[in-house]
PDB file of C-alpha atoms in Angstrom:
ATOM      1  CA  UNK A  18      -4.361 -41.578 -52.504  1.00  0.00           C
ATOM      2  CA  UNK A  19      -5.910 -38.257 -53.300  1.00  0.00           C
ATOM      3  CA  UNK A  20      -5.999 -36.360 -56.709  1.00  0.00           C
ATOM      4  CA  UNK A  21      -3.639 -33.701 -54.639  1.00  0.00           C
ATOM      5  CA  UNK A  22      -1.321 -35.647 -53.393  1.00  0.00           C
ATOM      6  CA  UNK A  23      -0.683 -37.744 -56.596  1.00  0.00           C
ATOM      7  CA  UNK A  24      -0.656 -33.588 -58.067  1.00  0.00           C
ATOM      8  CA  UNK A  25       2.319 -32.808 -55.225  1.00  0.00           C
ATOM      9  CA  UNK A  26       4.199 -35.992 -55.539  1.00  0.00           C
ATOM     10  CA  UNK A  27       4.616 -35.595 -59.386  1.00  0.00           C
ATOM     11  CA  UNK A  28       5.459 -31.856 -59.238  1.00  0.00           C
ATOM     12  CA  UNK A  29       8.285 -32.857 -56.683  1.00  0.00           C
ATOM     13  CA  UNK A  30       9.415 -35.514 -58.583  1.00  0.00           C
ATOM     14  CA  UNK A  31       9.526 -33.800 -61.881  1.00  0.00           C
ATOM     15  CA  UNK A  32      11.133 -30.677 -60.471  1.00  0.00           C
ATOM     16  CA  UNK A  33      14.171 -32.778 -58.781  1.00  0.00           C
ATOM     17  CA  UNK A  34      14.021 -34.768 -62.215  1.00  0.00           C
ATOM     18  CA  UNK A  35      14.892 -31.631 -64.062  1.00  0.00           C
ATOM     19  CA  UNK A  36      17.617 -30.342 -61.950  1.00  0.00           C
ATOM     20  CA  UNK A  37      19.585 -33.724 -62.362  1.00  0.00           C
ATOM     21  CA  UNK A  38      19.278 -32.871 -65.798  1.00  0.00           C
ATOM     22  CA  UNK A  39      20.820 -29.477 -65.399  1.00  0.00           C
ATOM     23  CA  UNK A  40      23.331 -30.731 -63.656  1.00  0.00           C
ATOM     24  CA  UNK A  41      23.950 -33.356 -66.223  1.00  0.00           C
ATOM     25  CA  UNK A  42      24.131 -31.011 -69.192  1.00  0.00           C
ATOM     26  CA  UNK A  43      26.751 -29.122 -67.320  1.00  0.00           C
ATOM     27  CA  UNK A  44      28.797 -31.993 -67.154  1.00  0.00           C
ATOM     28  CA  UNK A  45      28.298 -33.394 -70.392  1.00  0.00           C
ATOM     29  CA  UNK A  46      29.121 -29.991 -71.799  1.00  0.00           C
ATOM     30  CA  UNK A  47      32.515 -30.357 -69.780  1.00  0.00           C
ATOM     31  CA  UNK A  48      33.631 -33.635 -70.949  1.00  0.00           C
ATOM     32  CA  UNK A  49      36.394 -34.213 -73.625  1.00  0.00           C
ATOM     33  CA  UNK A  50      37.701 -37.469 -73.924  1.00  0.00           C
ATOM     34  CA  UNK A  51      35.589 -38.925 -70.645  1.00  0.00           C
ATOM     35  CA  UNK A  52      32.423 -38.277 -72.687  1.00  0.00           C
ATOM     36  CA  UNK A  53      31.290 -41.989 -71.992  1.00  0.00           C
ATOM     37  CA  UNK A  54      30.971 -41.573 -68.561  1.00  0.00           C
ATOM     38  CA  UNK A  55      29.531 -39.085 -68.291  1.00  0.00           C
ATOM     39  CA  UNK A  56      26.207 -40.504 -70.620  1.00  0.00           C
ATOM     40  CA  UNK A  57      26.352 -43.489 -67.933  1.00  0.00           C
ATOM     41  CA  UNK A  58      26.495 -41.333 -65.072  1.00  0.00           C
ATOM     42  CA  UNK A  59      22.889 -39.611 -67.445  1.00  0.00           C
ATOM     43  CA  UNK A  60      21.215 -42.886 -68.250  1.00  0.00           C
ATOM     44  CA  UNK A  61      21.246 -44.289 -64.489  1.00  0.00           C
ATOM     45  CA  UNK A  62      19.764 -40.723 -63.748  1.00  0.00           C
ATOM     46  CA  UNK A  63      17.386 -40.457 -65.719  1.00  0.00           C
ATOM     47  CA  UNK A  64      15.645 -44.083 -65.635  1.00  0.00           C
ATOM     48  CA  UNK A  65      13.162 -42.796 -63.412  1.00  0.00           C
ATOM     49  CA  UNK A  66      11.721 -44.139 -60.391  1.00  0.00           C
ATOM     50  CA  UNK A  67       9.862 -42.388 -57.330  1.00  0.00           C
ATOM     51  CA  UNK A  68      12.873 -39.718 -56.205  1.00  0.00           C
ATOM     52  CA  UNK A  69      11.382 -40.809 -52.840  1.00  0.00           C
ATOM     53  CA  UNK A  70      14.951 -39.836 -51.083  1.00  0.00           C
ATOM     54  CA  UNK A  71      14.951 -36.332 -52.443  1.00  0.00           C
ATOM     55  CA  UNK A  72      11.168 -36.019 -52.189  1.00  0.00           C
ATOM     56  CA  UNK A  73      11.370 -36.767 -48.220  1.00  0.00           C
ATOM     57  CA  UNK A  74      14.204 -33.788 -47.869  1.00  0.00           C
ATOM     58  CA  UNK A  75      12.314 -30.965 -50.090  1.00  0.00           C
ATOM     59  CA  UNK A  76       9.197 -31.462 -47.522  1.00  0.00           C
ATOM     60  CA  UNK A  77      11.028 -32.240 -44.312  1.00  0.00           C
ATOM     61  CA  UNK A  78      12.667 -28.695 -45.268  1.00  0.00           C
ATOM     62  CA  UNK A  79       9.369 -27.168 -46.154  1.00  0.00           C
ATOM     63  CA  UNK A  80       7.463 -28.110 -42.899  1.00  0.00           C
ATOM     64  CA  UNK A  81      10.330 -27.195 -40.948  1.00  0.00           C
ATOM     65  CA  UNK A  82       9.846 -23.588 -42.087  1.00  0.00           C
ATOM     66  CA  UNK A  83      12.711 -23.717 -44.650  1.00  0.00           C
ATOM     67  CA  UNK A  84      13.310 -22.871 -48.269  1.00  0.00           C
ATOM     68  CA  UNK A  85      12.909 -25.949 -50.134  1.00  0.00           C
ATOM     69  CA  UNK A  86      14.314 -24.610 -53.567  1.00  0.00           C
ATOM     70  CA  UNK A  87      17.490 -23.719 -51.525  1.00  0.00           C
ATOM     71  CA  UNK A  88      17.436 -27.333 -50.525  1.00  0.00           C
ATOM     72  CA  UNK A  89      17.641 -28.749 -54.183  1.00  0.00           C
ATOM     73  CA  UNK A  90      20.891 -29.412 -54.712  1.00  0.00           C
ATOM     74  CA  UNK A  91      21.116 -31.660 -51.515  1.00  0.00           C
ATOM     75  CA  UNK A  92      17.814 -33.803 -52.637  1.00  0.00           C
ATOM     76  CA  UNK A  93      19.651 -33.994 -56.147  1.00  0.00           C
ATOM     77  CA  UNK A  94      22.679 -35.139 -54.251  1.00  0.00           C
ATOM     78  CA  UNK A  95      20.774 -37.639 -52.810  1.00  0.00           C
ATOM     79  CA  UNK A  96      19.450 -39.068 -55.607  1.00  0.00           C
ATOM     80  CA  UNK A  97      22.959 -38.914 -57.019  1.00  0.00           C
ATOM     81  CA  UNK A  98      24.130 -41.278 -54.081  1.00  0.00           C
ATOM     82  CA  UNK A  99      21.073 -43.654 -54.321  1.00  0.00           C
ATOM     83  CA  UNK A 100      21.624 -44.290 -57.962  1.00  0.00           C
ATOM     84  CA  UNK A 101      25.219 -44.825 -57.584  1.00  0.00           C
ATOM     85  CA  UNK A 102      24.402 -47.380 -55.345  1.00  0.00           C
ATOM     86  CA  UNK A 103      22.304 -49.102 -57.318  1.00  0.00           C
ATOM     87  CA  UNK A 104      24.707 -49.413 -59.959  1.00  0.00           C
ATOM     88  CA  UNK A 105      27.469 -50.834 -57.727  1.00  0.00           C
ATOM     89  CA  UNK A 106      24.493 -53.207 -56.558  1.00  0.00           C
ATOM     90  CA  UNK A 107      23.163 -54.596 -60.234  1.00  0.00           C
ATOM     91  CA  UNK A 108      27.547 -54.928 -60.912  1.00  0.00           C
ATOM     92  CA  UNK A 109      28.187 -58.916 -61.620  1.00  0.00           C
ATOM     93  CA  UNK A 110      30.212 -59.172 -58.520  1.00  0.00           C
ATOM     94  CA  UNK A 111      27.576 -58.189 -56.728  1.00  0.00           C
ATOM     95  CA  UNK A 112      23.424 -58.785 -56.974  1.00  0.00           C
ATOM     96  CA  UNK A 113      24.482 -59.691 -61.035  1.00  0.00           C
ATOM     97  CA  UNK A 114      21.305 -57.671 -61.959  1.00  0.00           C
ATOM     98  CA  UNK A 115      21.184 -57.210 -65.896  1.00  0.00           C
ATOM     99  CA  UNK A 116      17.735 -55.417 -65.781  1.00  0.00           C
ATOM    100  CA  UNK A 117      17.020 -52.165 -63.490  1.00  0.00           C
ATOM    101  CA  UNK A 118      13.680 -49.797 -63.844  1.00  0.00           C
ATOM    102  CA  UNK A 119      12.153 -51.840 -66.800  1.00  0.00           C
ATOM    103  CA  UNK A 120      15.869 -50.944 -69.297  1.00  0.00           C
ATOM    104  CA  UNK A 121      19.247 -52.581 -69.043  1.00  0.00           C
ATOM    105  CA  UNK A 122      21.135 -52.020 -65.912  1.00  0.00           C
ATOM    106  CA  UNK A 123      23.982 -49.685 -66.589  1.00  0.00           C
ATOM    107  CA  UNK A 124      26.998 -52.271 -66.970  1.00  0.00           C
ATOM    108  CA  UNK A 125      24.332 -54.326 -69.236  1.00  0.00           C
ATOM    109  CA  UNK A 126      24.518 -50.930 -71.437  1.00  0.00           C
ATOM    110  CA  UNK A 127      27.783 -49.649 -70.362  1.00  0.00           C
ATOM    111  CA  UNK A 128      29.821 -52.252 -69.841  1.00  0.00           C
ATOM    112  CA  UNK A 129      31.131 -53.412 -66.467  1.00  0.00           C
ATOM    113  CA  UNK A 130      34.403 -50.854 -65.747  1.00  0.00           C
ATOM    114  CA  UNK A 131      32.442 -48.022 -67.154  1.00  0.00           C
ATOM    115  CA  UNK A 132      29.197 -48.694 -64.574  1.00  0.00           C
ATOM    116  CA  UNK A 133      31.658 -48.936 -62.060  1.00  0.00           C
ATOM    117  CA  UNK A 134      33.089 -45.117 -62.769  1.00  0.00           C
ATOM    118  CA  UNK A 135      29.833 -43.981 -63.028  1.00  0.00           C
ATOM    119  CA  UNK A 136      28.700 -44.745 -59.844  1.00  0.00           C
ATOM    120  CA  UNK A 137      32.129 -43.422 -58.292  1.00  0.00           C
ATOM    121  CA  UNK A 138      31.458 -40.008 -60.151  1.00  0.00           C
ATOM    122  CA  UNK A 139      28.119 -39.703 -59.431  1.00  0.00           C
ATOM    123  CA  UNK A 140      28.909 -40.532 -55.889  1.00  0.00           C
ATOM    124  CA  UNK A 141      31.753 -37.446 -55.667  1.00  0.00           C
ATOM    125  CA  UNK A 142      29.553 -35.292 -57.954  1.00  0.00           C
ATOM    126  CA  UNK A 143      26.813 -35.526 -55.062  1.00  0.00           C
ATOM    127  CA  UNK A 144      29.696 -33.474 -52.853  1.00  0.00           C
ATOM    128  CA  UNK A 145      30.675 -30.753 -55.540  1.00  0.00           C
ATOM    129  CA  UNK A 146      26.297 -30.258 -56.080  1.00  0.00           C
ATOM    130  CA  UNK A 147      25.516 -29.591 -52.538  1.00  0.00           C
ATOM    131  CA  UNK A 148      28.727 -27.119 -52.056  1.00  0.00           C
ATOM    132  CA  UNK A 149      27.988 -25.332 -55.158  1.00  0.00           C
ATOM    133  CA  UNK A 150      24.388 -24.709 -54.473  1.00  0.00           C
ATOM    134  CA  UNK A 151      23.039 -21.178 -53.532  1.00  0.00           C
ATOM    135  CA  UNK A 152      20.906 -20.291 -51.107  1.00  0.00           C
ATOM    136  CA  UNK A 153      22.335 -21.837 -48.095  1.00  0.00           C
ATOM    137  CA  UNK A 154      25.225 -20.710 -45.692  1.00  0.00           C
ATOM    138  CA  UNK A 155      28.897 -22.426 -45.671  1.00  0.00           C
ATOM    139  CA  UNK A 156      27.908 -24.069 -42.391  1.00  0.00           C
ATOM    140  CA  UNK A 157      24.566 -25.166 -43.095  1.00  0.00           C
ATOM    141  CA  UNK A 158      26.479 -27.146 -46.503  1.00  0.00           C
ATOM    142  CA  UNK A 159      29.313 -28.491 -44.127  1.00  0.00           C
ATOM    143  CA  UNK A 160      26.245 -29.756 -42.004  1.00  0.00           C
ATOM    144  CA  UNK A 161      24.458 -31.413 -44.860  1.00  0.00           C
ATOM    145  CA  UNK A 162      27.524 -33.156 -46.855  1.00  0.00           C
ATOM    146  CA  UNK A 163      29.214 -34.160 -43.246  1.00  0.00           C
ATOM    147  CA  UNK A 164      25.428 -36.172 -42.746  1.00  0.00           C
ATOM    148  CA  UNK A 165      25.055 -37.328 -45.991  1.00  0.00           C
ATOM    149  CA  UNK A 166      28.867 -38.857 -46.007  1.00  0.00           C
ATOM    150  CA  UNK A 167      28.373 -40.634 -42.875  1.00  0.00           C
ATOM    151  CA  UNK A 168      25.257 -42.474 -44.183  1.00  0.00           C
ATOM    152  CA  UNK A 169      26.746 -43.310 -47.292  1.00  0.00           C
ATOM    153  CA  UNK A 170      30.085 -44.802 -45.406  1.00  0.00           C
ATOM    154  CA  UNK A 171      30.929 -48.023 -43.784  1.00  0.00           C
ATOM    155  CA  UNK A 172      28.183 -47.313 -40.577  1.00  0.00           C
ATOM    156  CA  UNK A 173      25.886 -46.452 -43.580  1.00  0.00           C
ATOM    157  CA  UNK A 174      25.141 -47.907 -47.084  1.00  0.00           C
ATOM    158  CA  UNK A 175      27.903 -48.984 -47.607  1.00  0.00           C
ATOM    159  CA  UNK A 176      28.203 -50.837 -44.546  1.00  0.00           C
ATOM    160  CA  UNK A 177      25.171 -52.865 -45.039  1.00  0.00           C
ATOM    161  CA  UNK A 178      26.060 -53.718 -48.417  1.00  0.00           C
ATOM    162  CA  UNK A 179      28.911 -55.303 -46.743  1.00  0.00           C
ATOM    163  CA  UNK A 180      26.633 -57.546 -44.185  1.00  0.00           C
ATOM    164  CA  UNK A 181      24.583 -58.669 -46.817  1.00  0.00           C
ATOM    165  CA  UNK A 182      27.484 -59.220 -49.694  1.00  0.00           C
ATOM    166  CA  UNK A 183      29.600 -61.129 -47.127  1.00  0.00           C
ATOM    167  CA  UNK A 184      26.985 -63.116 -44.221  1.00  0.00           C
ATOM    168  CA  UNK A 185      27.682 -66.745 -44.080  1.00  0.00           C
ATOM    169  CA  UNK A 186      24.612 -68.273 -43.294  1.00  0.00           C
ATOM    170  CA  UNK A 187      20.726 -67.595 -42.144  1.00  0.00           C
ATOM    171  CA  UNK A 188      20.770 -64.113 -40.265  1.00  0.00           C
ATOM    172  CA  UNK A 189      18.225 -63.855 -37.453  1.00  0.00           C
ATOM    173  CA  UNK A 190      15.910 -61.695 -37.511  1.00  0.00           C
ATOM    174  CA  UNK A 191      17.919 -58.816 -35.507  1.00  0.00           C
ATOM    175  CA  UNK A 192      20.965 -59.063 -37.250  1.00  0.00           C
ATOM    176  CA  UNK A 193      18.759 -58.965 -40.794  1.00  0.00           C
ATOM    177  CA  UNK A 194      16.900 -55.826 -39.141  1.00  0.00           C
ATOM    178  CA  UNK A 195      20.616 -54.150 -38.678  1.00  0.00           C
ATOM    179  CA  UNK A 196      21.631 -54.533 -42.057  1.00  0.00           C
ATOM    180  CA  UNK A 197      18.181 -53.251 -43.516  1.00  0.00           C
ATOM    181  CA  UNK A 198      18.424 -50.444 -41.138  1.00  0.00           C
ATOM    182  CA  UNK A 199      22.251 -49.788 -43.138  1.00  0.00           C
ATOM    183  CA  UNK A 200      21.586 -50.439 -46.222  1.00  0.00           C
ATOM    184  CA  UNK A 201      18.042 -48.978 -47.012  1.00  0.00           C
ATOM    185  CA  UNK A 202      17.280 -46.955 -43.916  1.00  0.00           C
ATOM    186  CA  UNK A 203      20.264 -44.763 -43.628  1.00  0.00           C
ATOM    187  CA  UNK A 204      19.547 -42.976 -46.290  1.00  0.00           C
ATOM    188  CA  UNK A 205      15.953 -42.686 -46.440  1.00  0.00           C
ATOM    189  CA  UNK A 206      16.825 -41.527 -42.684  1.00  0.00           C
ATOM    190  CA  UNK A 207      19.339 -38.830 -43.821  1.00  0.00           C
ATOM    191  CA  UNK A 208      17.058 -37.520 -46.202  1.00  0.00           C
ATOM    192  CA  UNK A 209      14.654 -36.645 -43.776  1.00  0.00           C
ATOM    193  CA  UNK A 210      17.298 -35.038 -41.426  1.00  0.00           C
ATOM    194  CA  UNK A 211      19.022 -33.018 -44.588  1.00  0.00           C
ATOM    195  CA  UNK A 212      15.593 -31.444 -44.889  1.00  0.00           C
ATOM    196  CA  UNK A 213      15.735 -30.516 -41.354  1.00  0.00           C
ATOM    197  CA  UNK A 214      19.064 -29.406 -41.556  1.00  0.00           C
ATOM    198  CA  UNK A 215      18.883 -27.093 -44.402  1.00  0.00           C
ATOM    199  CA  UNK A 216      15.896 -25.589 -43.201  1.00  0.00           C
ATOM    200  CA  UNK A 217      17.758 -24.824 -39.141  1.00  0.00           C
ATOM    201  CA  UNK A 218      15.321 -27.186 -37.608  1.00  0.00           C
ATOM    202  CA  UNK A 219      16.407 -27.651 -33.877  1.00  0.00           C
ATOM    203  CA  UNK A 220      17.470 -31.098 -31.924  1.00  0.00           C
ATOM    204  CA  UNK A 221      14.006 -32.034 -31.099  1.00  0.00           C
ATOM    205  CA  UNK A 222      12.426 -31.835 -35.153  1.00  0.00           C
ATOM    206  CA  UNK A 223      15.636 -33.807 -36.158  1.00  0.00           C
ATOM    207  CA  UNK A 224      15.285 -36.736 -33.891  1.00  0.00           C
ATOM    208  CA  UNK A 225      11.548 -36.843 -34.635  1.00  0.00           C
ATOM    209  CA  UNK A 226      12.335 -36.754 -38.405  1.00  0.00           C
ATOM    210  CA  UNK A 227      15.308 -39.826 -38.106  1.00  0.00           C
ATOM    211  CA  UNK A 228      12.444 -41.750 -35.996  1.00  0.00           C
ATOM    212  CA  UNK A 229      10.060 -41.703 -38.813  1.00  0.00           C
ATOM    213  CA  UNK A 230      12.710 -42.366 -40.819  1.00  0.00           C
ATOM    214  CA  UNK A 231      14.003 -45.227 -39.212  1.00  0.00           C
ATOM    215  CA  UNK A 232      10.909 -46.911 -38.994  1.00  0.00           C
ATOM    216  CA  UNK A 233      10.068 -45.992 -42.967  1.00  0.00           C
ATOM    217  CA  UNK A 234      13.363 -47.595 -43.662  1.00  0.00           C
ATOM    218  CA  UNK A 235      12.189 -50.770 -42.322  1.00  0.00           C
ATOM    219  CA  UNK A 236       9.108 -51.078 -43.524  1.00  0.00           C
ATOM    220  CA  UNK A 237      10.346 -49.812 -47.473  1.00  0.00           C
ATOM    221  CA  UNK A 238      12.669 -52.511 -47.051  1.00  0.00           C
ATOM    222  CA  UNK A 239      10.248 -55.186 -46.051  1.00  0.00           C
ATOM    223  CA  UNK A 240       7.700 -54.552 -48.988  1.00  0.00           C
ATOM    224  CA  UNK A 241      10.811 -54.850 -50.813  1.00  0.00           C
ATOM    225  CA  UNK A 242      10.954 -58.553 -49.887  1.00  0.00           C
ATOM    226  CA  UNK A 243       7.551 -59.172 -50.086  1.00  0.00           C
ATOM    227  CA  UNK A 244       7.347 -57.657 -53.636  1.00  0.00           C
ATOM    228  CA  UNK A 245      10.371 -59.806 -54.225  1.00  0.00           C
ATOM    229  CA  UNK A 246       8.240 -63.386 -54.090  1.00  0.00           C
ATOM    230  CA  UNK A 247       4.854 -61.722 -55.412  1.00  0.00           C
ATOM    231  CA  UNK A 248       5.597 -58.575 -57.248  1.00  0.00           C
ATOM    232  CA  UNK A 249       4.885 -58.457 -60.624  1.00  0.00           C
ATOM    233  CA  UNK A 250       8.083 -58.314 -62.792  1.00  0.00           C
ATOM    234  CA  UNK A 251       6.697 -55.748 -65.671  1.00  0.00           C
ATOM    235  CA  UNK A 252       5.762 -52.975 -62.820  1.00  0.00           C
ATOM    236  CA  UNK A 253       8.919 -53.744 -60.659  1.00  0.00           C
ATOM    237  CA  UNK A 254      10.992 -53.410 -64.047  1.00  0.00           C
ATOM    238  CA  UNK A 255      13.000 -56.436 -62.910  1.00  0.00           C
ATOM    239  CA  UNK A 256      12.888 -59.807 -62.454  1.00  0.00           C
ATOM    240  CA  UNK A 257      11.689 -60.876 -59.588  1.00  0.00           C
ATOM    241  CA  UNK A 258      12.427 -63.902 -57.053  1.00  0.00           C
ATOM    242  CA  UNK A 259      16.141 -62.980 -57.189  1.00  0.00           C
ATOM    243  CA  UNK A 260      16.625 -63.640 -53.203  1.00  0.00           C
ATOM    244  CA  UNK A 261      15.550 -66.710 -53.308  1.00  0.00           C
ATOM    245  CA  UNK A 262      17.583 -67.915 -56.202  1.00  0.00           C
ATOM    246  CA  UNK A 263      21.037 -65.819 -54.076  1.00  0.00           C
ATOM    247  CA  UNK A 264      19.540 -68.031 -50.944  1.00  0.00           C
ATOM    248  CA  UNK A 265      19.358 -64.439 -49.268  1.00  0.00           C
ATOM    249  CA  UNK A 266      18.139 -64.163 -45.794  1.00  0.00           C
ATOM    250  CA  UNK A 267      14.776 -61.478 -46.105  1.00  0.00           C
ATOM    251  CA  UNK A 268      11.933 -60.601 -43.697  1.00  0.00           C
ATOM    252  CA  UNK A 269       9.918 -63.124 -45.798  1.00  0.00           C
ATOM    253  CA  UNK A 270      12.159 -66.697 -45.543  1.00  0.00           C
ATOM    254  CA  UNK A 271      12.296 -65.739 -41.835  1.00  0.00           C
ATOM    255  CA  UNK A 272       8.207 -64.537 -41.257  1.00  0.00           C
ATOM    256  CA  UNK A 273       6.332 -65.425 -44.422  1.00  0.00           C
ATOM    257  CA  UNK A 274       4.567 -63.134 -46.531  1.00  0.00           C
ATOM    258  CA  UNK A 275       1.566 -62.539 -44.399  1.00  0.00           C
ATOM    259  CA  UNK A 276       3.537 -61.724 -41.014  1.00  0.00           C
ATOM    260  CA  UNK A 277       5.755 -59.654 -43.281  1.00  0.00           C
ATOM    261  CA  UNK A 278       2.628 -57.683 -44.338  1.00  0.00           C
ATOM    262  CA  UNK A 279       1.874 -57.005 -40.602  1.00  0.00           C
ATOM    263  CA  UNK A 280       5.182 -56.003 -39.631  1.00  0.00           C
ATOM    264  CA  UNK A 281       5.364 -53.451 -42.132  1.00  0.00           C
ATOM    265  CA  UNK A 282       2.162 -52.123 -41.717  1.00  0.00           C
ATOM    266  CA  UNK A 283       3.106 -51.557 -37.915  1.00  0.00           C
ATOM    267  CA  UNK A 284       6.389 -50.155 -38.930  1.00  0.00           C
ATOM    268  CA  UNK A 285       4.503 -47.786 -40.733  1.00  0.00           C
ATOM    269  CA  UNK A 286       2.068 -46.745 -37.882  1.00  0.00           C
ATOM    270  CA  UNK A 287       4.931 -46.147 -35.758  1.00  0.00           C
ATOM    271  CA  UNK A 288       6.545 -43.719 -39.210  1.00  0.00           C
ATOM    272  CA  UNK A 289       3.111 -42.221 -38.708  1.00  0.00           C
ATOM    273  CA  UNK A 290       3.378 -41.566 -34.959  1.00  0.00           C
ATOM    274  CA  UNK A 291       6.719 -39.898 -35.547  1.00  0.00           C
ATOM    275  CA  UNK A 292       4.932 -36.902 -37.832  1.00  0.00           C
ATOM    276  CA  UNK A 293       3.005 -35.699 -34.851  1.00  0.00           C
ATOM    277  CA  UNK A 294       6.133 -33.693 -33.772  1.00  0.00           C
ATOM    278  CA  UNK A 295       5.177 -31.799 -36.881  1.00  0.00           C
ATOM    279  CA  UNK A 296       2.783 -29.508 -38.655  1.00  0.00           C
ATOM    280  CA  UNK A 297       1.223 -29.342 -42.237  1.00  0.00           C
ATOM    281  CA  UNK A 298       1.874 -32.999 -42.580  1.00  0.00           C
ATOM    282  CA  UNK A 299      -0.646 -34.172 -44.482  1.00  0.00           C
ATOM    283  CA  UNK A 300       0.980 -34.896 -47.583  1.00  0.00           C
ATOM    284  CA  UNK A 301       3.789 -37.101 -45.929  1.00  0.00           C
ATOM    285  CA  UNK A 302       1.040 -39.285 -44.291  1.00  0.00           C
ATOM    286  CA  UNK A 303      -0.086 -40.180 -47.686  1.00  0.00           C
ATOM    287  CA  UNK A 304       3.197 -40.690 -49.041  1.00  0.00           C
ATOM    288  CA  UNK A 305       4.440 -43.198 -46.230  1.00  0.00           C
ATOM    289  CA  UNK A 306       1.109 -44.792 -46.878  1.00  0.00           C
ATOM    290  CA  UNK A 307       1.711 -44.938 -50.458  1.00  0.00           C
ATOM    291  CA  UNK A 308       4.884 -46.541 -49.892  1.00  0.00           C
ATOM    292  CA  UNK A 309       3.413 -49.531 -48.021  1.00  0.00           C
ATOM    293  CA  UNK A 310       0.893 -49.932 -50.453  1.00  0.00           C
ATOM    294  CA  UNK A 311       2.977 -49.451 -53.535  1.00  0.00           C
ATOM    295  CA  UNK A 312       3.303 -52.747 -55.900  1.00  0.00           C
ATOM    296  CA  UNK A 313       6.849 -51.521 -57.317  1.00  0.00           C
TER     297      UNK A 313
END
């Protein structure tokens, strides 16, 4: 990856890092007796990662001729969503995860009822961000929560949490493709189109950016697995092998680690393909590269 691109990718992620603070002063400066919460809702937020979601809408608005500072709020949103998600995922009844980002998943530091209210705020404070956010018309917010909603709901996230909470026995291959495509993709895929949206990209841009976006999904999802059997457990900030031990159907029980490799590097060819509907693209090549070469 180039010097300028690593430059771009930290200024976008440390710019959407310090509105989430904002936004979490204001509510801790709110709170009364809910105070807890709202420090769970903070320490989720602010265990770092790649802001990859929020990233993808800031320049999807930007090369679609919009104003990517108006478009803040709905990448913080995002982010808001995506780490309400994980919480709900590292819960006991679900992946039983005590360990998230290299630090204590939040109902290891929280405890279990209070992780679960964080993610449900975070996941309704998401709403209240995007429709209180200047810069952007009353239509173009209906647009962007309407989108973000649907990915989040039972054809979305949520939904593929479901398949892969509740699938009794080995999925094949298409059915395990589905449930990626719900449970990672549509909101890496949403991202791309709320960038669109907020910046009054037509039909044609939109589709182009959920194609890339579908095929990024699938290929995010399949290093996933991959860095799941040979990741190391210090970078990935979690232990690792978790699948296996949950007897989880991934890309890698079904193909092995090498074909896995393959698929995902063809996956993200076909992301690549996608950008050609655009201009000034150069620094989301590298970052869909960087994502299939990323160890955590």
């Amino acid at each position: 990856m180039t010097a300028e691109f690593t430059k771009r990718l930290d200024e976008l992620s440390g710019t959407v890092s310090r509105k989430l603070e904002d936004y979490m002063t204001k509510v801790l400066a709110e709170t009364k007796g809910q105070r807890k919460v709202a420090e769970a809702m903070g320490y989720s937020l602010s265990a770092g990662g790649k802001r990859i979601r929020p990233v993808l809408a800031a320049e999807f608005c930007r090369i679609c001729g919009g104003d990517a500072e108006a478009a803040l709020p709905a990448a913080c949103a995002l982010e808001m969503i995506h780490t309400f998600s994980l919480i709900h995922d590292d819960l006991p009844c679900m992946d039983d995860d005590d360990m998230r980002r290299g630090k204590p998943s939040c109902h290891a530091a929280f405890g279990e009822a209070m992780a679960l209210l964080a993610g449900d705020a975070l996941l309704n404070y998401a709403y209240e961000v995007i429709s209180g956010g200047d810069g952007l018309s009353a239509e173009t917010k209906l647009a962007l929560i309407s989108e973000l909603s649907k990915a989040t709901g039972v054809n979305g996230m949520i939904g593929g949490q479901v398949i892969d909470t509740t699938f009794e026995g080995k999925m094949t291959e298409a059915e395990l493709l589905n449930m990626y495509s719900m449970k990672t993709g549509a909101l890496l895929k949403t991202a791309c189109k709320m960038g669109c949206i907020a910046a009054g990209a037509g039909d044609e841009k939109i589709a182009a950016a959920e194609l890339y976006a579908e095929k990024l999904g699938l290929a995010f999802q399949i290093i996933d697995d991959i860095l799941d059997v040979t990741g190391d457990e210090k970078l990935l900030g979690k232990p690792i092998g978790s699948d296996s031990e949950n007897d989880k159907t991934t890309y890698v029980t079904l193909n092995g680690t090498e074909k896995s490799r393959n698929a995902a590097e063809i996956l993200t060819d076909e992301a690549l393909n996608a950008l050609e509907a655009f201009e000034d693209t150069q620094f989301l090549k590298e970052l869909t590269l960087f994502l299939l070469k990323r160890d955590h």
